[in-house]
Amino acid sequence: MVAMTDYVIADDTGLLPRDGTIKLHGPAGFDGMRKAGRLAAEILDALVPLVRPGVTTAAIDDVVRKMTLDGGAVPATLGYRGYTHSCCISINHVVCHGIPSEGRALKDGDIVNIDVTPLLDGWHGDSSRMYLVGDVPLKARRLVEVTYECLMLGIAKAQPGARLGDIGAAIQAHAERQRYGVVREFCGHGLGRLFHDSPEVIHAATAGTGPELKPGMFFTIEPMINLGRAAVKILDDGWTAVTRDRSLSAQFEHSIGITETGHEIFTTSPAGLHCPPYAG
Ligand code: MF3
Ligand code: CO
Ligand code: CO
């Protein structure tokens, strides 16, 4: 059986249903996503000097909340399915959805993902980056660097006429070349006026499969790559996802739109802080 994909031209001025269709947005949508994405990137830029030994993840969450509100947005994660924080902070073997806490101070050698999603004028800017705390061993730095390369190799496949599976295939090939594990349980996602929408963007896929990419599609790419095996489990808090073998995990996320000729990345760092090391 061949799965059919429904595409709908989105009314970018109104609320849109989560109905399994892929929305195709126009100039108003691109404009909204540009602004929301820029705010997400500015927040991630501003966190660079804060990510250092001794700072608690709750303190980082406070800064994210304040910057999001000061930017005229609200954190989309606040109140989302019972989540009560303004970002996710995932350290070392935490794959994603790490919960900020007073009890967790950053330590020398930690690798940290911070994932923010300002909701600005009805549009979601979803992005995450890795940060290095103090002296990080080479093996961990290499994982971080390769994970960033995975994201950008996936994005390079995002153009009209390509298939969604081309993105995951590029990511998987690069990760598995280094014998890293690609997490299967969490995916990128369509977004726009909705936080999580169709399609699911899987990060381990077969080239030439999946929906065709069309101008006006908005989605995230957010590969989670493990130094060890791909398997994850969720802790008893119902959120925190960790590697089953407790190996280190890294993730980067951009929100992008498909254009007539290729793609636009909405969450590019204005300060050029794409990937660590961020400072000399
Ligand atoms: N920002 C995450 C993503 O990339 C979603 C976090 S939902 C939360 O899709 F509730 F865990 F915050
Ligand atoms: Co996302
Ligand atoms: Co995110």
Tab-separated table of C-alpha atoms and ligand atoms in Angstrom:
chain	number	residue	atom	x	y	z
A	1	MET	CA	0.000	0.000	0.000
A	2	VAL	CA	1.283	3.465	-0.819
A	3	ALA	CA	0.628	6.029	1.894
A	4	MET	CA	-0.824	9.215	0.494
A	5	THR	CA	0.176	12.591	1.839
A	6	ASP	CA	-2.314	15.442	1.935
A	7	TYR	CA	-1.004	18.938	1.526
A	8	VAL	CA	-3.111	22.008	2.287
A	9	ILE	CA	-2.440	25.652	1.556
A	10	ALA	CA	-2.358	27.184	5.029
A	11	ASP	CA	-4.310	30.260	6.006
A	12	ASP	CA	-1.398	31.867	7.836
A	13	THR	CA	-3.666	34.329	9.655
A	14	GLY	CA	-5.793	31.809	11.534
A	15	LEU	CA	-5.502	28.811	13.807
A	16	LEU	CA	-4.762	25.618	11.932
A	17	PRO	CA	-5.975	22.115	12.765
A	18	ARG	CA	-3.707	19.226	13.731
A	19	ASP	CA	-5.322	16.914	11.208
A	20	GLY	CA	-2.401	15.008	9.722
A	21	THR	CA	-2.146	17.269	6.698
A	22	ILE	CA	1.106	18.990	5.751
A	23	LYS	CA	0.638	22.753	5.696
A	24	LEU	CA	2.096	24.828	2.874
A	25	HIS	CA	2.686	28.369	4.083
A	26	GLY	CA	2.997	31.680	2.263
A	27	PRO	CA	4.987	34.890	2.831
A	28	ALA	CA	3.147	35.757	6.081
A	29	GLY	CA	4.170	32.399	7.514
A	30	PHE	CA	7.792	32.840	6.468
A	31	ASP	CA	7.785	36.270	8.057
A	32	GLY	CA	6.333	34.947	11.317
A	33	MET	CA	8.788	32.051	11.459
A	34	ARG	CA	11.733	34.333	10.689
A	35	LYS	CA	10.923	36.450	13.745
A	36	ALA	CA	10.204	33.550	16.098
A	37	GLY	CA	13.284	31.674	14.866
A	38	ARG	CA	15.508	34.710	15.291
A	39	LEU	CA	14.373	35.128	18.891
A	40	ALA	CA	15.107	31.442	19.581
A	41	ALA	CA	18.604	31.893	18.137
A	42	GLU	CA	19.233	35.105	20.101
A	43	ILE	CA	18.267	33.335	23.330
A	44	LEU	CA	20.646	30.453	22.573
A	45	ASP	CA	23.394	32.989	21.752
A	46	ALA	CA	22.855	34.797	25.063
A	47	LEU	CA	23.221	31.572	27.047
A	48	VAL	CA	26.823	30.981	25.943
A	49	PRO	CA	28.497	32.888	28.835
A	50	LEU	CA	26.022	31.410	31.338
A	51	VAL	CA	26.863	27.780	30.642
A	52	ARG	CA	29.754	27.274	33.071
A	53	PRO	CA	30.528	25.163	36.144
A	54	GLY	CA	28.321	25.866	39.171
A	55	VAL	CA	25.358	27.390	37.336
A	56	THR	CA	22.143	25.458	38.004
A	57	THR	CA	19.873	24.408	35.181
A	58	ALA	CA	17.028	26.204	37.011
A	59	ALA	CA	18.997	29.470	36.716
A	60	ILE	CA	19.380	28.912	32.977
A	61	ASP	CA	15.646	28.218	32.704
A	62	ASP	CA	14.943	31.552	34.466
A	63	VAL	CA	17.066	33.411	31.933
A	64	VAL	CA	15.323	31.641	29.041
A	65	ARG	CA	11.905	32.561	30.445
A	66	LYS	CA	12.845	36.208	30.981
A	67	MET	CA	14.459	36.607	27.558
A	68	THR	CA	11.482	34.951	25.883
A	69	LEU	CA	9.008	37.271	27.624
A	70	ASP	CA	11.219	40.337	27.008
A	71	GLY	CA	11.190	39.385	23.339
A	72	GLY	CA	7.389	39.615	23.322
A	73	ALA	CA	6.947	35.820	23.204
A	74	VAL	CA	5.955	33.040	25.597
A	75	PRO	CA	7.853	29.772	26.079
A	76	ALA	CA	5.765	27.184	24.201
A	77	THR	CA	6.881	24.479	26.628
A	78	LEU	CA	5.336	26.264	29.670
A	79	GLY	CA	2.193	24.278	30.371
A	80	TYR	CA	2.729	22.025	27.357
A	81	ARG	CA	1.299	18.571	28.234
A	82	GLY	CA	1.967	19.326	31.892
A	83	TYR	CA	5.561	20.493	31.391
A	84	THR	CA	6.228	23.477	33.681
A	85	HIS	CA	9.544	24.894	32.431
A	86	SER	CA	10.666	27.329	29.748
A	87	CYS	CA	13.202	25.071	28.085
A	88	CYS	CA	14.665	21.570	28.191
A	89	ILE	CA	18.238	21.086	29.431
A	90	SER	CA	19.715	17.676	28.660
A	91	ILE	CA	23.119	16.852	30.129
A	92	ASN	CA	25.540	14.056	29.136
A	93	HIS	CA	23.551	10.783	28.830
A	94	VAL	CA	20.218	12.652	28.833
A	95	VAL	CA	18.968	12.462	25.244
A	96	CYS	CA	16.234	15.114	25.407
A	97	HIS	CA	13.505	16.638	27.607
A	98	GLY	CA	15.806	17.098	30.614
A	99	ILE	CA	13.942	19.120	33.259
A	100	PRO	CA	15.676	22.212	34.676
A	101	SER	CA	16.286	21.890	38.405
A	102	GLU	CA	17.739	23.765	41.395
A	103	GLY	CA	19.491	20.571	42.328
A	104	ARG	CA	21.584	20.207	39.200
A	105	ALA	CA	24.566	22.500	38.846
A	106	LEU	CA	26.706	22.232	35.732
A	107	LYS	CA	30.056	20.502	36.226
A	108	ASP	CA	33.370	20.672	34.439
A	109	GLY	CA	33.280	18.220	31.532
A	110	ASP	CA	29.488	18.203	31.014
A	111	ILE	CA	28.025	18.395	27.524
A	112	VAL	CA	24.670	20.159	27.582
A	113	ASN	CA	21.788	20.580	25.141
A	114	ILE	CA	19.484	23.560	25.671
A	115	ASP	CA	16.242	23.514	23.652
A	116	VAL	CA	14.071	26.641	23.472
A	117	THR	CA	10.769	27.342	21.707
A	118	PRO	CA	9.527	30.936	21.878
A	119	LEU	CA	5.950	31.342	20.614
A	120	LEU	CA	5.980	34.791	19.014
A	121	ASP	CA	2.888	36.347	17.396
A	122	GLY	CA	1.448	32.868	16.915
A	123	TRP	CA	4.588	31.263	15.411
A	124	HIS	CA	6.927	28.709	17.015
A	125	GLY	CA	10.715	29.074	16.763
A	126	ASP	CA	12.170	25.731	17.922
A	127	SER	CA	15.924	25.321	18.212
A	128	SER	CA	18.575	23.665	20.339
A	129	ARG	CA	22.337	23.655	20.549
A	130	MET	CA	25.057	21.892	22.508
A	131	TYR	CA	27.276	23.705	25.022
A	132	LEU	CA	30.533	22.500	26.571
A	133	VAL	CA	31.194	23.060	30.277
A	134	GLY	CA	34.868	23.676	31.025
A	135	ASP	CA	37.236	20.968	29.820
A	136	VAL	CA	35.382	18.334	27.817
A	137	PRO	CA	37.151	15.111	26.742
A	138	LEU	CA	37.940	14.768	23.048
A	139	LYS	CA	35.533	11.846	22.554
A	140	ALA	CA	32.623	13.971	23.760
A	141	ARG	CA	33.679	17.017	21.734
A	142	ARG	CA	33.868	14.825	18.662
A	143	LEU	CA	30.315	13.528	19.285
A	144	VAL	CA	29.066	17.108	19.526
A	145	GLU	CA	30.825	18.143	16.334
A	146	VAL	CA	29.581	15.141	14.351
A	147	THR	CA	26.018	15.702	15.602
A	148	TYR	CA	26.138	19.268	14.297
A	149	GLU	CA	27.446	17.945	10.974
A	150	CYS	CA	24.526	15.462	10.922
A	151	LEU	CA	22.022	18.308	11.319
A	152	MET	CA	23.608	20.367	8.560
A	153	LEU	CA	23.944	17.378	6.181
A	154	GLY	CA	20.234	16.694	6.757
A	155	ILE	CA	19.345	20.321	6.089
A	156	ALA	CA	21.387	20.231	2.875
A	157	LYS	CA	18.887	17.665	1.525
A	158	ALA	CA	15.911	19.937	2.208
A	159	GLN	CA	14.739	21.216	-1.140
A	160	PRO	CA	11.624	21.004	-3.294
A	161	GLY	CA	11.250	17.664	-5.054
A	162	ALA	CA	13.368	15.766	-2.517
A	163	ARG	CA	11.751	13.243	-0.150
A	164	LEU	CA	11.635	13.575	3.603
A	165	GLY	CA	13.568	10.288	3.886
A	166	ASP	CA	16.536	11.860	2.093
A	167	ILE	CA	17.147	13.939	5.228
A	168	GLY	CA	17.175	11.021	7.653
A	169	ALA	CA	19.290	8.958	5.279
A	170	ALA	CA	22.004	11.623	5.197
A	171	ILE	CA	21.959	11.966	8.988
A	172	GLN	CA	22.043	8.231	9.615
A	173	ALA	CA	24.869	7.595	7.157
A	174	HIS	CA	27.091	10.239	8.742
A	175	ALA	CA	26.388	9.110	12.319
A	176	GLU	CA	26.800	5.402	11.645
A	177	ARG	CA	30.063	6.019	9.775
A	178	GLN	CA	31.460	6.953	13.212
A	179	ARG	CA	29.651	3.998	14.854
A	180	TYR	CA	27.283	6.310	16.699
A	181	GLY	CA	23.635	5.397	17.428
A	182	VAL	CA	20.773	7.432	15.922
A	183	VAL	CA	17.819	7.797	18.321
A	184	ARG	CA	14.570	6.494	16.802
A	185	GLU	CA	12.016	7.359	19.517
A	186	PHE	CA	12.028	11.141	18.947
A	187	CYS	CA	11.663	12.934	15.636
A	188	GLY	CA	11.698	16.343	14.072
A	189	HIS	CA	8.253	17.698	13.327
A	190	GLY	CA	6.200	20.070	11.269
A	191	LEU	CA	5.653	23.356	13.086
A	192	GLY	CA	4.364	26.841	12.544
A	193	ARG	CA	1.250	27.971	14.325
A	194	LEU	CA	1.312	24.526	15.945
A	195	PHE	CA	4.316	23.349	18.042
A	196	HIS	CA	4.220	19.716	16.889
A	197	ASP	CA	2.500	18.990	13.584
A	198	SER	CA	2.837	16.673	10.572
A	199	PRO	CA	5.108	15.467	9.155
A	200	GLU	CA	7.290	13.393	11.493
A	201	VAL	CA	10.893	13.960	10.479
A	202	ILE	CA	12.724	10.746	11.280
A	203	HIS	CA	16.496	10.905	11.607
A	204	ALA	CA	17.245	7.375	10.388
A	205	ALA	CA	15.506	6.773	7.070
A	206	THR	CA	15.798	5.475	3.527
A	207	ALA	CA	16.551	7.955	0.754
A	208	GLY	CA	13.735	8.357	-1.781
A	209	THR	CA	10.996	7.462	0.738
A	210	GLY	CA	8.458	9.593	2.583
A	211	PRO	CA	6.501	12.673	1.560
A	212	GLU	CA	7.815	14.932	-1.179
A	213	LEU	CA	9.176	18.249	0.071
A	214	LYS	CA	7.242	21.231	-1.276
A	215	PRO	CA	7.742	24.997	-1.022
A	216	GLY	CA	6.007	26.373	2.049
A	217	MET	CA	6.587	23.354	4.316
A	218	PHE	CA	7.948	24.221	7.772
A	219	PHE	CA	9.585	21.606	9.976
A	220	THR	CA	12.386	20.974	12.438
A	221	ILE	CA	15.350	18.672	12.059
A	222	GLU	CA	16.748	17.678	15.459
A	223	PRO	CA	18.912	14.553	15.395
A	224	MET	CA	19.828	12.937	18.707
A	225	ILE	CA	23.066	10.969	18.322
A	226	ASN	CA	24.521	8.623	20.941
A	227	LEU	CA	28.144	7.715	21.509
A	228	GLY	CA	26.925	4.163	22.186
A	229	ARG	CA	23.774	2.319	21.252
A	230	ALA	CA	20.630	4.019	19.950
A	231	ALA	CA	18.205	2.736	22.600
A	232	VAL	CA	16.643	5.180	25.071
A	233	LYS	CA	14.350	4.958	28.070
A	234	ILE	CA	12.170	7.506	29.887
A	235	LEU	CA	12.796	8.122	33.597
A	236	ASP	CA	10.043	7.985	36.228
A	237	ASP	CA	9.453	11.756	35.968
A	238	GLY	CA	7.719	10.947	32.671
A	239	TRP	CA	9.920	13.325	30.642
A	240	THR	CA	13.656	12.748	30.922
A	241	ALA	CA	14.883	10.508	28.101
A	242	VAL	CA	18.277	8.848	28.672
A	243	THR	CA	20.467	6.423	26.770
A	244	ARG	CA	19.887	2.877	28.010
A	245	ASP	CA	23.627	2.176	28.031
A	246	ARG	CA	24.275	5.563	29.746
A	247	SER	CA	26.497	6.643	26.861
A	248	LEU	CA	26.711	10.359	26.018
A	249	SER	CA	24.107	11.862	23.693
A	250	ALA	CA	24.146	15.076	21.661
A	251	GLN	CA	21.504	17.026	19.722
A	252	PHE	CA	21.166	20.146	17.590
A	253	GLU	CA	17.868	21.489	16.228
A	254	HIS	CA	16.941	24.041	13.584
A	255	SER	CA	13.526	25.141	12.322
A	256	ILE	CA	13.493	25.457	8.530
A	257	GLY	CA	11.153	26.271	5.658
A	258	ILE	CA	11.214	24.819	2.142
A	259	THR	CA	11.535	27.600	-0.470
A	260	GLU	CA	11.108	27.531	-4.272
A	261	THR	CA	14.833	26.910	-4.688
A	262	GLY	CA	15.944	25.185	-1.488
A	263	HIS	CA	15.407	26.027	2.165
A	264	GLU	CA	15.573	28.834	4.671
A	265	ILE	CA	16.916	28.210	8.188
A	266	PHE	CA	14.836	30.303	10.590
A	267	THR	CA	17.018	29.723	13.657
A	268	THR	CA	20.500	30.664	12.419
A	269	SER	CA	22.657	32.254	15.137
A	270	PRO	CA	22.974	36.010	14.507
A	271	ALA	CA	26.262	35.926	16.444
A	272	GLY	CA	27.677	32.990	14.475
A	273	LEU	CA	27.588	30.691	17.515
A	274	HIS	CA	26.493	27.590	15.625
A	275	CYS	CA	28.499	24.880	17.315
A	276	PRO	CA	31.042	24.742	20.159
A	277	PRO	CA	33.684	25.795	20.968
A	278	TYR	CA	31.991	29.210	21.176
A	279	ALA	CA	34.883	31.128	22.692
A	280	GLY	CA	38.654	30.864	22.696
B	1	MF3	N1	11.456	21.625	22.035
B	1	MF3	C1	11.187	20.209	22.005
B	1	MF3	C2	11.207	19.823	20.553
B	1	MF3	O1	12.195	20.020	19.936
B	1	MF3	C3	9.899	19.854	22.657
B	1	MF3	C4	9.925	20.012	24.111
B	1	MF3	S1	8.370	19.665	24.735
B	1	MF3	C5	8.593	19.733	26.381
B	1	MF3	O2	10.269	19.393	19.949
B	1	MF3	F1	7.413	19.710	26.898
B	1	MF3	F2	9.363	18.726	26.760
B	1	MF3	F3	9.214	20.854	26.704
B	2	CO	CO	11.409	20.341	17.982
B	3	CO	CO	13.082	21.843	20.403
